[in-house]
Short mmCIF file of C-alpha atoms (C1' of nucleotides) in Angstrom, two decimals:
data_model
loop_
_atom_site.label_atom_id
_atom_site.label_comp_id
_atom_site.label_asym_id
_atom_site.label_seq_id
_atom_site.Cartn_x
_atom_site.Cartn_y
_atom_site.Cartn_z
CA MET A 1 0.00 0.00 0.00
CA GLY A 2 2.94 2.29 0.61
CA GLU A 3 4.11 1.06 -2.76
CA ASN A 4 2.46 3.82 -4.71
CA LYS A 5 4.36 6.40 -2.72
CA ASP A 6 7.56 4.75 -3.91
CA ILE A 7 6.45 4.56 -7.52
CA LEU A 8 5.70 8.26 -7.45
CA LYS A 9 8.96 9.19 -5.78
CA LYS A 10 10.91 7.06 -8.21
CA ASN A 11 9.39 9.09 -11.03
CA GLY A 12 10.13 12.44 -9.45
CA LEU A 13 6.49 13.11 -8.58
CA LYS A 14 5.17 14.45 -5.32
CA SER A 15 3.05 12.06 -3.36
CA THR A 16 -0.36 13.69 -3.33
CA LYS A 17 -3.86 12.66 -2.40
CA SER A 18 -5.09 12.59 -5.98
CA ARG A 19 -2.26 10.48 -7.27
CA LYS A 20 -2.52 7.94 -4.51
CA LEU A 21 -6.28 7.73 -4.78
CA ILE A 22 -6.31 7.31 -8.53
CA LEU A 23 -3.59 4.70 -8.52
CA GLU A 24 -5.49 2.78 -5.86
CA VAL A 25 -8.67 2.86 -7.89
CA LEU A 26 -6.90 1.73 -11.04
CA GLU A 27 -5.14 -1.06 -9.20
CA LYS A 28 -8.41 -2.43 -7.89
CA SER A 29 -9.99 -2.40 -11.33
CA LYS A 30 -9.53 -5.27 -13.74
CA GLU A 31 -10.85 -3.19 -16.61
CA PRO A 32 -9.44 -0.04 -18.16
CA MET A 33 -11.43 2.90 -16.77
CA SER A 34 -12.65 6.13 -18.30
CA ALA A 35 -11.84 9.45 -16.64
CA GLN A 36 -15.51 9.73 -15.75
CA LYS A 37 -15.57 6.37 -14.02
CA ILE A 38 -12.39 7.13 -12.13
CA PHE A 39 -13.89 10.41 -11.06
CA ASN A 40 -17.00 8.66 -9.78
CA ASN A 41 -14.96 6.16 -7.81
CA VAL A 42 -12.76 8.77 -6.29
CA ARG A 43 -15.53 11.19 -5.52
CA HIS A 44 -16.76 9.25 -2.50
CA GLN A 45 -13.50 9.30 -0.63
CA GLY A 46 -12.13 12.77 -0.58
CA GLU A 47 -13.53 14.77 -3.49
CA LEU A 48 -11.23 15.50 -6.36
CA ASP A 49 -11.98 17.98 -9.08
CA PHE A 50 -12.53 16.65 -12.57
CA SER A 51 -9.68 18.74 -13.93
CA THR A 52 -7.40 17.31 -11.27
CA VAL A 53 -8.38 13.82 -12.33
CA TYR A 54 -7.47 14.65 -15.92
CA ARG A 55 -4.24 16.34 -14.96
CA THR A 56 -3.24 13.45 -12.75
CA LEU A 57 -4.04 10.91 -15.42
CA SER A 58 -2.00 12.93 -17.84
CA THR A 59 1.13 13.08 -15.69
CA LEU A 60 0.85 9.42 -14.75
CA THR A 61 0.59 8.60 -18.44
CA ASP A 62 3.60 10.75 -19.26
CA LYS A 63 5.64 8.78 -16.74
CA SER A 64 4.27 5.50 -18.13
CA ILE A 65 2.94 4.58 -14.72
CA ILE A 66 -0.41 4.09 -16.36
CA ILE A 67 -1.44 3.43 -19.95
CA LYS A 68 -3.95 5.47 -21.92
CA ASN A 69 -5.96 3.92 -24.70
CA ILE A 70 -8.49 5.53 -26.97
CA GLU A 71 -11.34 3.21 -27.80
CA ASP A 72 -13.68 3.22 -30.74
CA ASN A 73 -16.11 5.53 -29.01
CA GLY A 74 -13.41 8.19 -29.00
CA LYS A 75 -13.04 8.19 -25.22
CA ALA A 76 -9.83 7.54 -23.32
CA TYR A 77 -9.47 4.59 -20.97
CA TYR A 78 -6.72 4.22 -18.41
CA GLN A 79 -5.12 1.24 -16.76
CA ILE A 80 -2.10 0.44 -14.62
CA ASN A 81 1.01 -0.28 -16.66
CA ASN A 82 1.99 -3.71 -15.48
CA HIS A 83 4.85 -3.72 -17.97
CA ASN A 84 3.94 -7.05 -19.40
CA HIS A 85 3.06 -6.86 -23.00
CA SER A 86 -0.54 -7.90 -23.57
CA HIS A 87 -3.36 -8.06 -26.07
CA TYR A 88 -7.07 -8.52 -25.70
CA LEU A 89 -10.03 -10.26 -27.15
CA ILE A 90 -12.98 -7.92 -26.70
CA CYS A 91 -16.68 -8.68 -26.87
CA SER A 92 -18.43 -6.22 -29.15
CA GLU A 93 -21.64 -6.54 -27.12
CA CYS A 94 -20.74 -6.51 -23.44
CA LYS A 95 -17.19 -5.18 -23.83
CA LYS A 96 -15.78 -8.00 -21.73
CA ARG A 97 -12.03 -8.36 -22.23
CA ILE A 98 -10.05 -11.54 -22.27
CA LEU A 99 -6.30 -11.44 -22.03
CA ILE A 100 -4.39 -13.13 -24.83
CA ASP A 101 -1.03 -14.18 -23.59
CA ALA A 102 0.55 -15.34 -26.79
CA CYS A 103 1.96 -12.67 -29.05
CA PRO A 104 3.04 -13.78 -32.52
CA LEU A 105 4.20 -10.38 -33.56
CA GLU A 106 7.72 -9.89 -32.30
CA GLU A 107 9.07 -12.00 -35.08
CA MET A 108 6.98 -10.24 -37.64
CA ALA A 109 8.20 -6.89 -36.32
CA LYS A 110 11.82 -7.88 -36.78
CA ASN A 111 11.06 -8.88 -40.31
CA LEU A 112 9.40 -5.59 -41.04
CA GLU A 113 12.36 -3.67 -39.66
CA LYS A 114 14.61 -5.45 -42.08
CA ILE A 115 12.36 -4.77 -45.05
CA THR A 116 11.35 -1.19 -44.32
CA GLY A 117 14.23 0.30 -42.37
CA PHE A 118 11.83 1.40 -39.65
CA HIS A 119 12.82 1.23 -36.04
CA ILE A 120 9.75 -0.42 -34.60
CA SER A 121 8.92 0.49 -31.02
CA GLY A 122 5.59 -1.22 -30.50
CA HIS A 123 2.39 -2.60 -31.86
CA LYS A 124 -1.30 -2.73 -31.15
CA LEU A 125 -3.38 -5.82 -31.55
CA GLU A 126 -6.99 -6.42 -30.65
CA PHE A 127 -9.45 -9.09 -31.66
CA ILE A 128 -13.10 -8.12 -31.76
CA GLY A 129 -15.98 -10.54 -31.55
CA GLU A 130 -18.90 -11.74 -29.50
CA CYS A 131 -18.41 -13.70 -26.33
CA PRO A 132 -20.33 -16.93 -25.61
CA GLU A 133 -22.74 -15.21 -23.22
CA CYS A 134 -23.71 -12.53 -25.69
CA LEU A 135 -24.02 -15.06 -28.49
CA LYS A 136 -26.50 -16.96 -26.33
CA LYS A 137 -28.51 -13.82 -25.56
CA ASP A 138 -28.69 -12.92 -29.25
CA LYS A 139 -30.43 -16.17 -30.03
CA LEU A 140 -33.32 -15.46 -27.66
CA MET B 1 -16.29 8.66 -62.35
CA GLY B 2 -19.92 7.67 -62.64
CA GLU B 3 -18.95 4.78 -60.42
CA ASN B 4 -19.74 6.55 -57.21
CA LYS B 5 -23.28 7.14 -58.35
CA ASP B 6 -23.64 3.39 -58.69
CA ILE B 7 -22.11 2.65 -55.33
CA LEU B 8 -24.56 5.03 -53.73
CA LYS B 9 -27.56 3.63 -55.56
CA LYS B 10 -26.55 0.10 -54.70
CA ASN B 11 -26.66 1.07 -51.06
CA GLY B 12 -30.02 2.75 -51.28
CA LEU B 13 -28.60 6.24 -50.95
CA LYS B 14 -29.53 9.26 -53.00
CA SER B 15 -26.80 10.57 -55.22
CA THR B 16 -26.05 14.02 -53.81
CA LYS B 17 -23.35 16.62 -54.26
CA SER B 18 -21.84 16.07 -50.82
CA ARG B 19 -21.63 12.32 -51.17
CA LYS B 20 -20.05 12.43 -54.57
CA LEU B 21 -17.58 15.14 -53.56
CA ILE B 22 -16.49 13.40 -50.38
CA LEU B 23 -16.07 10.06 -52.07
CA GLU B 24 -13.98 11.71 -54.75
CA VAL B 25 -11.74 13.37 -52.21
CA LEU B 26 -11.28 10.15 -50.26
CA GLU B 27 -10.52 8.22 -53.41
CA LYS B 28 -7.78 10.63 -54.36
CA SER B 29 -6.18 10.44 -50.92
CA LYS B 30 -3.73 7.71 -50.04
CA GLU B 31 -4.00 8.55 -46.34
CA PRO B 32 -6.98 8.34 -44.04
CA MET B 33 -8.38 11.86 -43.65
CA SER B 34 -9.89 13.72 -40.73
CA ALA B 35 -13.27 15.39 -41.06
CA GLN B 36 -11.49 18.73 -40.91
CA LYS B 37 -9.19 17.86 -43.78
CA ILE B 38 -12.04 16.54 -45.87
CA PHE B 39 -13.93 19.72 -45.19
CA ASN B 40 -10.97 21.83 -46.32
CA ASN B 41 -10.62 19.86 -49.53
CA VAL B 42 -14.28 20.05 -50.34
CA ARG B 43 -14.68 23.66 -49.42
CA HIS B 44 -13.04 24.92 -52.60
CA GLN B 45 -15.38 23.20 -54.98
CA GLY B 46 -18.94 23.81 -53.97
CA GLU B 47 -19.08 24.67 -50.25
CA LEU B 48 -20.42 22.07 -47.93
CA ASP B 49 -21.36 22.71 -44.34
CA PHE B 50 -19.31 21.03 -41.64
CA SER B 51 -22.36 19.28 -40.27
CA THR B 52 -23.11 17.93 -43.71
CA VAL B 53 -19.59 16.55 -43.93
CA TYR B 54 -20.06 14.76 -40.64
CA ARG B 55 -23.48 13.47 -41.56
CA THR B 56 -22.26 12.25 -44.90
CA LEU B 57 -19.28 10.52 -43.35
CA SER B 58 -21.59 8.91 -40.86
CA THR B 59 -23.98 7.47 -43.43
CA LEU B 60 -21.14 6.31 -45.67
CA THR B 61 -19.60 4.59 -42.66
CA ASP B 62 -22.90 2.95 -41.77
CA LYS B 63 -23.07 1.47 -45.25
CA SER B 64 -19.43 0.37 -45.01
CA ILE B 65 -18.59 2.37 -48.10
CA ILE B 66 -15.90 4.05 -46.07
CA ILE B 67 -14.07 3.06 -42.89
CA LYS B 68 -13.80 5.16 -39.76
CA ASN B 69 -10.84 4.85 -37.42
CA ILE B 70 -10.16 6.67 -34.20
CA GLU B 71 -6.48 7.40 -33.77
CA ASP B 72 -4.51 8.02 -30.64
CA ASN B 73 -5.21 11.74 -30.72
CA GLY B 74 -8.90 10.94 -30.27
CA LYS B 75 -9.88 12.17 -33.71
CA ALA B 76 -11.67 10.15 -36.37
CA TYR B 77 -10.04 9.41 -39.71
CA TYR B 78 -11.88 8.16 -42.75
CA GLN B 79 -10.82 6.18 -45.78
CA ILE B 80 -12.38 4.33 -48.69
CA ASN B 81 -13.25 0.75 -47.88
CA ASN B 82 -11.37 -1.18 -50.50
CA HIS B 83 -12.54 -4.41 -48.92
CA ASN B 84 -9.10 -5.88 -48.76
CA HIS B 85 -7.98 -6.56 -45.29
CA SER B 86 -4.92 -4.49 -44.41
CA HIS B 87 -2.60 -3.39 -41.64
CA TYR B 88 -0.12 -0.56 -41.37
CA LEU B 89 3.30 0.32 -40.11
CA ILE B 90 3.09 3.92 -38.91
CA CYS B 91 5.92 6.37 -38.25
CA SER B 92 5.49 7.97 -34.85
CA GLU B 93 7.19 11.14 -36.08
CA CYS B 94 5.87 11.97 -39.51
CA LYS B 95 2.83 9.66 -39.44
CA LYS B 96 3.77 8.08 -42.72
CA ARG B 97 1.95 4.78 -43.27
CA ILE B 98 3.28 1.72 -44.97
CA LEU B 99 0.94 -1.06 -45.96
CA ILE B 100 1.72 -4.49 -44.58
CA ASP B 101 0.26 -7.12 -46.83
CA ALA B 102 0.92 -10.21 -44.81
CA CYS B 103 -1.52 -10.97 -42.03
CA PRO B 104 -0.57 -13.72 -39.62
CA LEU B 105 -3.68 -13.44 -37.55
CA GLU B 106 -6.40 -15.42 -39.22
CA GLU B 107 -4.96 -18.61 -37.91
CA MET B 108 -4.53 -17.18 -34.46
CA ALA B 109 -8.13 -16.01 -34.50
CA LYS B 110 -9.40 -19.48 -35.27
CA ASN B 111 -7.40 -20.82 -32.39
CA LEU B 112 -8.82 -18.23 -30.05
CA GLU B 113 -12.36 -19.06 -31.11
CA LYS B 114 -11.77 -22.65 -30.17
CA ILE B 115 -10.32 -21.78 -26.79
CA THR B 116 -12.68 -19.00 -25.74
CA GLY B 117 -15.96 -19.74 -27.48
CA PHE B 118 -16.00 -16.23 -28.92
CA HIS B 119 -17.24 -15.64 -32.41
CA ILE B 120 -14.47 -13.43 -33.72
CA SER B 121 -15.47 -10.90 -36.32
CA GLY B 122 -12.30 -8.92 -36.80
CA HIS B 123 -9.04 -7.61 -35.50
CA LYS B 124 -6.89 -4.52 -35.40
CA LEU B 125 -3.17 -4.53 -35.86
CA GLU B 126 -0.77 -1.64 -36.13
CA PHE B 127 2.98 -1.42 -35.78
CA ILE B 128 4.40 1.85 -34.47
CA GLY B 129 7.94 3.02 -35.01
CA GLU B 130 10.14 5.57 -36.68
CA CYS B 131 10.72 5.56 -40.40
CA PRO B 132 14.23 5.79 -41.91
CA GLU B 133 13.80 9.48 -42.81
CA CYS B 134 12.79 10.50 -39.33
CA LEU B 135 15.55 8.40 -37.79
CA LYS B 136 18.02 10.31 -39.93
CA LYS B 137 16.57 13.68 -38.90
CA ASP B 138 16.73 12.74 -35.23
CA LYS B 139 20.46 12.26 -35.47
CA LEU B 140 21.10 15.81 -36.67
"C1'" DC C 1 10.33 28.67 1.59
"C1'" DT C 2 9.57 27.16 -3.21
"C1'" DA C 3 8.30 24.38 -6.84
"C1'" DG C 4 4.81 21.92 -7.91
"C1'" DC C 5 -0.24 20.69 -7.17
"C1'" DT C 6 -5.12 21.81 -6.68
"C1'" DG C 7 -9.94 23.78 -7.26
"C1'" DC C 8 -12.81 26.61 -9.73
"C1'" DA C 9 -14.64 28.49 -13.80
"C1'" DA C 10 -14.24 29.20 -18.36
"C1'" DA C 11 -12.58 27.82 -22.78
"C1'" DT C 12 -11.48 24.61 -26.57
"C1'" DC C 13 -11.91 20.93 -29.72
"C1'" DC C 14 -14.45 17.50 -32.14
"C1'" DT C 15 -18.81 15.96 -33.09
"C1'" DT C 16 -23.97 15.78 -32.95
"C1'" DT C 17 -28.75 17.61 -33.32
"C1'" DG C 18 -33.28 20.36 -34.20
"C1'" DC C 19 -35.56 22.60 -37.47
"C1'" DA C 20 -37.12 24.74 -41.64
"C1'" DA C 21 -35.87 25.09 -46.47
"C1'" DG C 22 -34.15 22.51 -50.60
"C1'" DA C 23 -33.12 18.67 -53.81
"C1'" DA C 24 -33.47 13.71 -55.47
"C1'" DA C 25 -36.51 9.88 -56.93
"C1'" DT D 1 -45.15 14.65 -54.36
"C1'" DT D 2 -42.81 12.47 -50.77
"C1'" DT D 3 -38.83 11.30 -48.68
"C1'" DC D 4 -34.39 12.14 -47.79
"C1'" DT D 5 -30.67 15.67 -47.43
"C1'" DT D 6 -28.89 20.21 -46.49
"C1'" DG D 7 -27.51 24.65 -44.07
"C1'" DC D 8 -27.57 27.20 -40.14
"C1'" DA D 9 -27.16 27.83 -35.47
"C1'" DA D 10 -26.98 25.94 -31.29
"C1'" DA D 11 -25.94 22.16 -28.14
"C1'" DG D 12 -23.15 18.26 -26.50
"C1'" DG D 13 -19.45 15.64 -24.40
"C1'" DA D 14 -14.64 14.94 -23.45
"C1'" DT D 15 -10.67 17.20 -22.35
"C1'" DT D 16 -7.65 21.38 -21.48
"C1'" DT D 17 -6.21 25.80 -19.48
"C1'" DG D 18 -5.50 30.29 -16.62
"C1'" DC D 19 -5.12 31.82 -12.34
"C1'" DA D 20 -4.88 32.33 -7.44
"C1'" DG D 21 -4.55 29.70 -3.32
"C1'" DC D 22 -2.61 25.44 -1.14
"C1'" DT D 23 0.68 21.60 0.11
"C1'" DA D 24 4.61 18.39 -0.08
"C1'" DG D 25 9.42 18.28 0.29
#
DNA sequence: CTAGCTGCAAATCCTTTGCAAGAAA
DNA sequence: TTTCTTGCAAAGGATTTGCAGCTAG
């Protein structure tokens, strides 16, 4: 629990209420969260301003303590950066996410570097589909 | 050139100035374009309202005549749907895009369906890096 | 004490919508 | 004619910013 203090210090950030609260909330959540949802969760215990939430998310993202992703609805979702490379299978109905642990792309990336002369720093991969539960519901 | 008329008719859409203009602009462009950029291009020849541009893009997207993508800046980019599955290697500096024609994911998708029970309808894959030109510039 | 954070209110950017007039089938 | 599409102006939602007061180091 004191861990977050250390993470912040290590990144040259002051240890403030908002940062600790938001990191706590994100750690508890299995899903990436929108700024709005984070705000709602944080609101109960201690009242943060919306702009503070955004500013905090922004600095935490800059330091790569958390990861920001923009989804198809155009909104940003935030999650703890656990530093292990991961991809998801996402249900188009209920938005459930399943972690895919295999990643076949490192090899492909190396190949592409050779062919194109790019220096490749990362990739994004998502599979979209319908999960078994939603498939069942659709049949009703 | 009369082609677009046909595409529209085939999809049950009236053949209007805005639709034909926007399709023309998108066809000429190699890159996905933002609504703003499309608006600028169209503005010269015939004056369309911004809301009309958005509405047109929206209906064309609904009919899958064009494809809408939300990039990391949170803005939507539109491109003609050429119906051939494709992925890109994108330079993080100059945003240049290079088409990747191999796709190693169909097989992986089938595997995932078996394991998870999902019905997988699609996937997204992008490689991010720096292109040779930008790498050179960075060294200066 | 001092740099860096916060709250508040207002602004900005992209996108959507209501409505009355206009164009396609 | 009838239905769909447009322009205009105004609203909407997500995110950002300026500024003065506050807080961690």
